[in-house]
XYZ file of N, CA and C in Angstrom:
549
model
N 0.831 -1.185 -0.010
C -0.002 0.000 -0.009
C 0.873 1.237 0.003
N 0.413 2.259 -0.683
C 1.155 3.512 -0.709
C 0.508 4.472 0.234
N 1.292 5.230 0.904
C 0.780 6.248 1.818
C 1.014 7.638 1.253
N 0.727 8.633 2.031
C 0.858 10.012 1.598
C 2.260 10.356 1.132
N 3.270 9.972 1.912
C 4.642 10.328 1.573
C 5.121 9.675 0.281
N 4.584 8.492 -0.038
C 5.048 7.798 -1.212
C 4.518 8.373 -2.502
N 3.317 8.906 -2.494
C 2.731 9.396 -3.749
C 2.054 10.734 -3.560
N 1.757 11.108 -2.334
C 1.026 12.343 -2.128
C -0.426 12.213 -2.462
N -0.939 11.029 -2.516
C -2.338 10.835 -2.902
C -3.157 10.830 -1.628
N -3.788 9.722 -1.316
C -4.552 9.634 -0.114
C -4.151 8.408 0.617
N -4.137 8.505 1.925
C -4.067 7.317 2.721
C -2.855 7.134 3.574
N -3.075 6.493 4.629
C -2.029 5.951 5.498
C -2.637 4.705 6.079
N -1.830 3.860 6.633
C -2.381 2.712 7.300
C -2.718 3.093 8.718
N -3.624 2.372 9.325
C -4.023 2.681 10.714
C -2.799 2.655 11.584
N -2.632 3.706 12.376
C -1.525 3.787 13.311
C -0.211 4.211 12.692
N -0.155 4.371 11.372
C 1.102 4.801 10.744
C 1.239 6.298 10.900
N 2.479 6.779 10.895
C 2.691 8.230 11.017
C 2.212 8.897 9.725
N 1.465 9.963 9.882
C 0.915 10.698 8.758
C 1.915 11.777 8.369
N 2.480 11.692 7.176
C 3.447 12.666 6.703
C 2.834 13.440 5.560
N 2.144 14.527 5.871
C 1.415 15.294 4.869
C 2.352 16.097 3.977
N 3.574 16.372 4.393
C 4.514 17.096 3.553
C 5.238 16.067 2.685
N 4.695 15.794 1.522
C 5.267 14.708 0.719
C 6.526 15.134 -0.012
N 7.187 14.155 -0.604
C 8.442 14.372 -1.292
C 8.286 15.168 -2.562
N 7.071 15.341 -3.027
C 6.864 15.972 -4.316
C 6.708 17.482 -4.193
N 6.920 18.048 -3.009
C 7.015 19.487 -2.910
C 5.756 20.225 -2.555
N 4.817 19.598 -1.892
C 3.617 20.327 -1.483
C 4.051 21.286 -0.387
N 3.993 22.611 -0.676
C 4.572 23.529 0.265
C 3.577 24.234 1.169
N 2.290 23.958 1.085
C 1.373 24.578 2.027
C 1.075 23.680 3.239
N 1.694 22.512 3.304
C 1.510 21.625 4.415
C 2.899 21.300 4.987
N 3.063 21.462 6.300
C 4.321 21.171 6.966
C 4.074 20.192 8.095
N 5.085 19.369 8.388
C 4.996 18.462 9.511
C 5.934 18.975 10.592
N 5.380 19.220 11.767
C 6.158 19.722 12.900
C 6.971 18.590 13.512
N 7.936 18.920 14.398
C 8.756 17.913 15.044
C 7.944 16.913 15.826
N 6.787 17.312 16.368
C 5.980 16.406 17.163
C 5.108 15.496 16.286
N 5.241 15.603 14.948
C 4.500 14.749 14.035
C 3.163 15.344 13.614
N 2.783 16.495 14.153
C 1.521 17.125 13.805
C 1.653 17.826 12.452
N 0.758 17.569 11.529
C 0.774 18.233 10.235
C 0.041 19.555 10.335
N 0.533 20.554 9.566
C -0.097 21.865 9.569
C -0.280 22.351 8.159
N -1.360 23.084 7.895
C -1.588 23.764 6.641
C -1.755 25.233 6.966
N -0.867 26.059 6.437
C -0.922 27.477 6.686
C -1.000 27.799 8.186
N -0.242 27.064 8.986
C -0.159 27.346 10.412
C -1.225 26.663 11.277
N -2.204 25.982 10.673
C -3.232 25.299 11.436
C -3.025 23.794 11.357
N -3.275 23.094 12.472
C -3.169 21.638 12.468
C -4.200 21.055 11.529
N -3.775 20.142 10.676
C -4.709 19.493 9.757
C -5.182 18.190 10.339
N -6.303 17.710 9.831
C -6.867 16.437 10.285
C -6.007 15.309 9.759
N -6.104 14.171 10.411
C -5.312 13.032 9.971
C -6.197 11.817 9.795
N -5.887 11.028 8.772
C -6.660 9.785 8.558
C -6.307 8.778 9.639
N -7.239 7.845 9.855
C -7.039 6.789 10.838
C -7.782 5.549 10.328
N -7.077 4.429 10.168
C -7.727 3.224 9.638
C -8.102 3.413 8.176
N -7.229 4.001 7.390
C -7.503 4.433 6.026
C -6.285 4.143 5.181
N -6.432 3.373 4.091
C -5.332 2.957 3.243
C -5.677 3.173 1.782
N -4.660 3.456 0.980
C -4.858 3.623 -0.459
C -3.820 2.780 -1.202
N -4.290 2.067 -2.209
C -3.381 1.354 -3.111
C -3.609 1.951 -4.502
N -2.535 2.424 -5.083
C -2.618 2.964 -6.441
C -2.716 1.795 -7.408
N -3.782 1.738 -8.169
C -3.980 0.678 -9.162
C -3.447 1.099 -10.524
N -3.551 2.364 -10.837
C -3.034 2.921 -12.095
C -2.513 4.348 -11.790
N -1.189 4.524 -11.877
C -0.634 5.821 -11.520
C -1.018 6.909 -12.493
N -0.604 8.129 -12.155
C -0.891 9.314 -12.948
C -0.658 9.018 -14.443
N -1.689 9.226 -15.247
C -1.601 8.976 -16.681
C -2.340 10.063 -17.428
N -1.652 10.720 -18.357
C -2.343 11.725 -19.181
C -3.135 11.076 -20.292
N -4.231 11.712 -20.676
C -4.941 11.330 -21.898
C -4.162 11.927 -23.077
N -4.008 11.199 -24.175
C -3.280 11.779 -25.318
C -4.123 12.844 -26.047
N -5.406 12.889 -25.791
C -6.309 13.881 -26.412
C -6.664 14.955 -25.410
N -7.177 16.076 -25.891
C -7.644 17.117 -25.001
C -8.937 16.668 -24.336
N -8.977 16.714 -23.024
C -10.144 16.275 -22.276
C -10.596 17.399 -21.351
N -11.854 17.744 -21.424
C -12.461 18.723 -20.525
C -13.680 18.027 -19.927
N -14.143 18.533 -18.795
C -15.277 17.900 -18.152
C -16.140 18.960 -17.478
N -17.439 18.717 -17.519
C -18.376 19.494 -16.725
C -19.288 18.496 -16.017
N -19.225 18.513 -14.698
C -20.007 17.595 -13.894
C -20.915 18.421 -12.993
N -22.081 17.911 -12.726
C -23.036 18.585 -11.867
C -23.498 17.602 -10.783
N -23.533 18.065 -9.556
C -23.956 17.235 -8.439
C -25.056 17.939 -7.685
N -26.201 17.272 -7.603
C -27.323 17.783 -6.822
C -27.697 16.672 -5.844
N -27.479 16.923 -4.533
C -27.773 15.928 -3.527
C -29.265 15.610 -3.515
N -29.595 14.309 -3.427
C -30.980 13.869 -3.426
C -31.739 14.426 -2.223
N -31.053 14.683 -1.116
C -31.725 15.147 0.092
C -31.605 16.642 0.317
N -31.297 17.372 -0.743
C -31.083 18.830 -0.609
C -31.822 19.571 -1.695
N -32.279 20.750 -1.369
C -32.949 21.601 -2.371
C -32.086 22.780 -2.792
N -30.797 22.744 -2.398
C -29.888 23.827 -2.759
C -29.465 23.753 -4.201
N -28.706 24.741 -4.624
C -28.185 24.777 -5.984
C -27.205 23.611 -6.183
N -27.173 23.054 -7.383
C -26.241 21.969 -7.644
C -24.797 22.513 -7.606
N -23.867 21.608 -7.320
C -22.444 21.910 -7.380
C -22.047 21.620 -8.829
N -21.435 22.583 -9.482
C -20.992 22.380 -10.863
C -19.483 22.449 -10.876
N -18.880 21.391 -11.418
C -17.440 21.322 -11.591
C -17.166 21.476 -13.069
N -16.511 22.563 -13.433
C -16.187 22.851 -14.841
C -14.674 22.849 -14.975
N -14.143 21.795 -15.591
C -12.684 21.655 -15.719
C -12.292 21.852 -17.175
N -11.507 22.910 -17.396
C -10.969 23.123 -18.748
C -9.940 22.053 -19.104
N -9.277 21.547 -18.063
C -8.259 20.518 -18.288
C -8.454 19.349 -17.344
N -9.087 18.308 -17.838
C -9.282 17.071 -17.057
C -8.456 15.970 -17.696
N -7.258 16.338 -18.140
C -6.484 15.466 -19.031
C -5.624 14.434 -18.312
N -5.843 14.202 -17.037
C -5.082 13.146 -16.362
C -6.022 12.284 -15.535
N -5.539 11.089 -15.205
C -6.347 10.146 -14.453
C -5.433 9.346 -13.525
N -5.888 9.183 -12.286
C -5.250 8.288 -11.310
C -6.346 7.389 -10.791
N -6.083 6.074 -10.697
C -7.080 5.131 -10.190
C -6.507 4.487 -8.935
N -7.331 4.431 -7.882
C -6.880 3.864 -6.610
C -7.962 3.004 -5.990
N -7.532 2.075 -5.144
C -8.447 1.316 -4.300
C -8.246 1.868 -2.883
N -9.359 2.250 -2.263
C -9.316 2.872 -0.951
C -10.028 1.951 0.047
N -9.389 1.723 1.202
C -9.940 0.810 2.215
C -9.986 1.509 3.560
N -11.113 1.375 4.240
C -11.294 1.889 5.618
C -11.491 0.681 6.523
N -10.723 0.606 7.610
C -10.961 -0.438 8.599
C -12.238 -0.098 9.348
N -12.788 -1.009 10.165
C -13.993 -0.696 10.926
C -13.818 0.595 11.738
N -14.704 1.542 11.527
C -14.632 2.835 12.204
C -13.580 3.759 11.641
N -12.857 3.366 10.603
C -11.776 4.171 10.034
C -12.305 5.447 9.392
N -11.450 6.464 9.331
C -11.825 7.741 8.741
C -10.740 8.285 7.823
N -11.142 8.979 6.792
C -10.193 9.595 5.872
C -9.600 10.853 6.457
N -10.242 11.443 7.464
C -9.862 12.755 7.948
C -10.397 13.827 6.977
N -10.510 15.043 7.451
C -11.010 16.131 6.610
C -9.969 16.450 5.527
N -10.415 16.494 4.271
C -9.508 16.721 3.146
C -10.271 17.235 1.953
N -9.515 17.591 0.914
C -10.079 18.003 -0.369
C -9.173 17.486 -1.473
N -9.663 17.569 -2.724
C -8.907 17.162 -3.891
C -8.863 18.344 -4.879
N -7.821 18.454 -5.694
C -7.753 19.552 -6.653
C -8.700 19.373 -7.834
N -9.218 18.188 -8.018
C -10.164 17.926 -9.102
C -11.235 16.964 -8.634
N -12.204 16.674 -9.496
C -13.272 15.756 -9.088
C -12.803 14.320 -8.992
N -13.514 13.541 -8.173
C -13.214 12.128 -8.003
C -14.518 11.349 -8.155
N -14.504 10.347 -8.996
C -15.612 9.419 -9.131
C -15.348 8.220 -8.262
N -16.263 7.889 -7.344
C -16.025 6.858 -6.361
C -17.106 5.765 -6.478
N -16.673 4.510 -6.529
C -17.570 3.374 -6.600
C -17.338 2.567 -5.336
N -18.341 2.517 -4.445
C -18.243 1.766 -3.185
C -18.508 0.291 -3.520
N -17.555 -0.582 -3.178
C -17.695 -1.990 -3.534
C -17.856 -2.904 -2.318
N -17.655 -2.354 -1.110
C -17.790 -3.147 0.110
C -18.123 -2.222 1.263
N -19.089 -2.618 2.100
C -19.414 -1.862 3.297
C -20.231 -0.605 3.026
N -20.172 0.316 3.987
C -20.894 1.593 3.897
C -19.977 2.716 4.350
N -20.065 3.833 3.627
C -19.322 5.031 3.983
C -20.274 6.158 4.334
N -19.942 6.906 5.354
C -20.700 8.115 5.690
C -19.824 9.290 5.299
N -20.329 10.124 4.386
C -19.610 11.340 3.975
C -20.280 12.549 4.575
N -19.465 13.455 5.044
C -19.946 14.731 5.541
C -19.175 15.807 4.788
N -19.911 16.680 4.101
C -19.306 17.758 3.325
C -19.341 19.026 4.169
N -18.234 19.778 4.115
C -18.155 21.066 4.840
C -19.280 21.999 4.430
N -19.719 21.912 3.199
C -20.723 22.838 2.632
C -22.014 22.845 3.449
N -22.459 21.670 3.971
C -23.728 21.643 4.691
C -23.739 20.793 5.950
N -22.651 20.078 6.207
C -22.490 19.222 7.395
C -23.586 18.172 7.539
N -24.164 17.750 6.434
C -25.193 16.703 6.443
C -24.527 15.362 6.182
N -24.670 14.383 7.095
C -24.105 13.055 6.827
C -24.926 12.337 5.746
N -24.214 11.783 4.769
C -24.847 11.027 3.705
C -24.151 9.676 3.624
N -24.923 8.595 3.507
C -24.373 7.257 3.503
C -24.426 6.664 2.101
N -23.317 6.046 1.712
C -23.207 5.368 0.427
C -22.791 3.928 0.700
N -23.542 2.981 0.187
C -23.327 1.540 0.448
C -22.729 0.854 -0.762
N -22.242 -0.356 -0.530
C -21.712 -1.164 -1.615
C -22.736 -1.217 -2.753
N -22.269 -1.043 -3.958
C -23.168 -1.010 -5.125
C -23.587 0.382 -5.506
N -23.204 1.396 -4.718
C -23.530 2.776 -5.030
C -22.256 3.556 -5.339
N -22.417 4.635 -6.082
C -21.292 5.518 -6.423
C -21.628 6.916 -6.011
N -20.592 7.746 -5.890
C -20.803 9.164 -5.626
C -19.728 9.995 -6.328
N -20.055 11.250 -6.531
C -19.149 12.219 -7.120
C -18.611 13.085 -5.999
N -17.301 13.143 -5.916
C -16.630 14.071 -5.012
C -16.180 15.233 -5.889
N -16.794 16.400 -5.718
C -16.440 17.534 -6.591
C -15.131 18.231 -6.238
N -14.424 17.733 -5.248
C -13.169 18.356 -4.840
C -13.338 19.287 -3.650
N -14.511 19.269 -3.010
C -14.767 20.111 -1.849
C -14.341 19.403 -0.565
N -14.163 20.176 0.497
C -13.722 19.626 1.774
C -14.762 18.677 2.332
N -14.308 17.486 2.755
C -15.202 16.462 3.291
C -14.430 15.465 4.131
N -15.183 14.586 4.792
C -14.614 13.497 5.585
C -15.451 12.238 5.287
N -14.767 11.118 5.126
C -15.454 9.838 4.840
C -15.106 8.852 5.958
N -16.123 8.239 6.540
C -15.940 7.320 7.655
C -16.649 6.000 7.353
N -15.995 4.889 7.734
C -16.619 3.587 7.628
C -17.551 3.450 8.842
N -18.850 3.349 8.593
C -19.813 3.299 9.681
C -20.017 1.883 10.245
N -19.376 0.902 9.636
C -19.484 -0.476 10.080
C -18.442 -0.761 11.154
N -18.849 -1.323 12.280
C -17.924 -1.627 13.370
C -17.240 -2.968 13.229
N -17.710 -3.808 12.288
C -17.123 -5.154 12.219
C -16.688 -5.549 10.823
N -16.590 -4.641 9.892
C -16.123 -4.982 8.561
C -15.523 -3.770 7.863
N -14.649 -4.026 6.916
C -14.008 -2.951 6.176
C -14.980 -2.357 5.132
N -14.719 -1.131 4.755
C -15.370 -0.493 3.622
C -14.299 -0.340 2.573
N -14.692 -0.504 1.303
C -13.712 -0.437 0.217
C -14.353 0.245 -0.977
N -13.565 1.047 -1.708
C -14.071 1.755 -2.871
C -12.952 1.909 -3.901
N -13.351 2.071 -5.152
C -12.434 2.426 -6.225
C -12.643 3.913 -6.521
N -11.550 4.640 -6.641
C -11.634 6.083 -6.884
C -10.854 6.431 -8.161
N -11.502 7.259 -9.007
C -10.856 7.756 -10.228
C -10.731 9.263 -10.089
N -9.483 9.739 -9.943
C -9.194 11.158 -9.783
C -8.926 11.783 -11.134
N -9.654 12.846 -11.473
C -9.478 13.527 -12.738
C -8.703 14.837 -12.539
N -7.892 15.172 -13.535
C -7.274 16.492 -13.593
C -6.247 16.804 -12.525
N -5.562 15.783 -12.008
C -4.525 16.007 -11.007
C -3.250 16.374 -11.765
N -2.699 17.575 -11.534
C -1.449 17.927 -12.238
C -0.317 16.962 -11.906
N 0.498 16.628 -12.891
C 1.620 15.714 -12.702
C 2.519 16.266 -11.598
N 2.893 15.379 -10.666
C 3.761 15.754 -9.562
C 3.054 16.414 -8.397
N 1.741 16.645 -8.505
C 0.983 17.268 -7.414
C 0.228 16.190 -6.661
N -0.004 16.393 -5.361
C -0.774 15.426 -4.596
C -2.268 15.468 -5.008
N -2.903 14.345 -4.963
C -4.327 14.272 -5.298
C -5.200 14.560 -4.079
N -4.598 14.619 -2.896
C -5.337 14.871 -1.670
C -4.549 15.837 -0.796
N -5.306 16.785 -0.211
C -4.703 17.738 0.715
C -5.568 17.703 1.987
N -4.934 17.342 3.121
C -5.664 17.353 4.389
C -5.787 18.777 4.876
N -6.893 19.090 5.532
C -7.196 20.417 5.986
C -7.542 20.378 7.472
N -7.560 21.540 8.122
C -7.982 21.554 9.523
C -9.369 20.942 9.690
N -9.600 20.261 10.834
C -10.908 19.635 11.056
C -12.037 20.685 10.986
N -13.160 20.252 10.433
C -14.354 21.109 10.322
C -15.257 20.814 11.481
N -15.815 21.831 12.095
C -16.758 21.638 13.180
C -18.173 21.683 12.593
N -18.809 20.521 12.610
C -20.193 20.423 12.120
C -21.134 20.272 13.312
């Protein structure tokens, strides 16, 4: 399994040290001597019981690719979230696993992520409205790149998903942890 320091994507193993300042030069996140990660001077959230395996590393499309995606939550009457990417010309594919009760920690992505839940149940909470939404095996969701946290709500089994990250610039991390959100 690859962790944050190895690829700058998402994930660490449960109990592993979280090194948010990856080797690829992400300069808005620093790790203090006590192991606490910071973004712009604030402590960032850390994943726990959360692992990522890169199935297909950063790969550009040979053609020009743009994307416009729209997300309207089924339980909300607010305006849809529209993701308009002039350059969606790269793709990273990963398998993400949460141990029982595991959490991704509060984070965001520089581009949209298409997620297919293949095992268990995940509860996602978006900073935008702090409403918990559950996605079960056999369901998919769109992560528009906004700040959120994903937790395995099952106490006795893992949750697993496949994630396709679009438009991640080469050499840049696909995930950036942020200070915890108070919902």
